[in-house]
């Protein structure tokens, strides 16, 4: 007799500063590990598994993502489950919604668009309380030239220079739908610096560390270590450039994930 399985989509957000990323790892605290423990408590003896729409690295935060929950035995009351899940999750992880889906939905194969934001400030040292939310750059930055460079990333490019530890089999081409560097008005707190900035990037998918490498080259450009021509060279498929400046993780936020199905 075939076992009955039920499918749910959990909309989730979390502050990543104290976690070693999303994926479960031995002997370290991760978001997936914390979610699994909470689900095991809430669901009692029911068998389950979860698959996320994507992974994040250590200290990277998420404003919105999705997790698919596969549940054996019997269905759940989504509203009661939603309330109990949030009651038992730690304060830095929150479920935004729980909806029933079906076996035809596949969170990995479902077309999706992701928007990332990288928050940073420079010059005067920021308040320590702001450290989980934005990166701090000691040197002065030329924001105007960084803004010009950010626009170069828009469109279809070979991002092999931004592919961390690429191999001959790594697919490095991709398309960025939008990329802009603007003053931060998205998140505010009285301990934030008077002026901070955000790099907003939207696309269908990104390689590991790709956005932090993009932010790293913008920081190098803003400090005057490189020029705009070099940024253009990194997008030339004929060049063999391997970038090494990975910007700090704590400034990066997965802002939202859009599922088309």
PDB file of C-alpha atoms in Angstrom, residues 74-82:
ATOM      1  CA  UNK A  74      -2.024  12.764   7.902  1.00  0.00           C
ATOM      2  CA  UNK A  75      -2.578  16.422   6.969  1.00  0.00           C
ATOM      3  CA  UNK A  76      -2.159  19.329   9.364  1.00  0.00           C
ATOM      4  CA  UNK A  77      -4.276  22.327  10.227  1.00  0.00           C
ATOM      5  CA  UNK A  78      -2.105  24.961   8.547  1.00  0.00           C
ATOM      6  CA  UNK A  79      -3.160  27.849  10.810  1.00  0.00           C
ATOM      7  CA  UNK A  80      -2.621  25.904  14.043  1.00  0.00           C
ATOM      8  CA  UNK A  81       0.686  24.552  12.728  1.00  0.00           C
ATOM      9  CA  UNK A  82       1.798  28.048  11.670  1.00  0.00           C
TER      10      UNK A  82
END
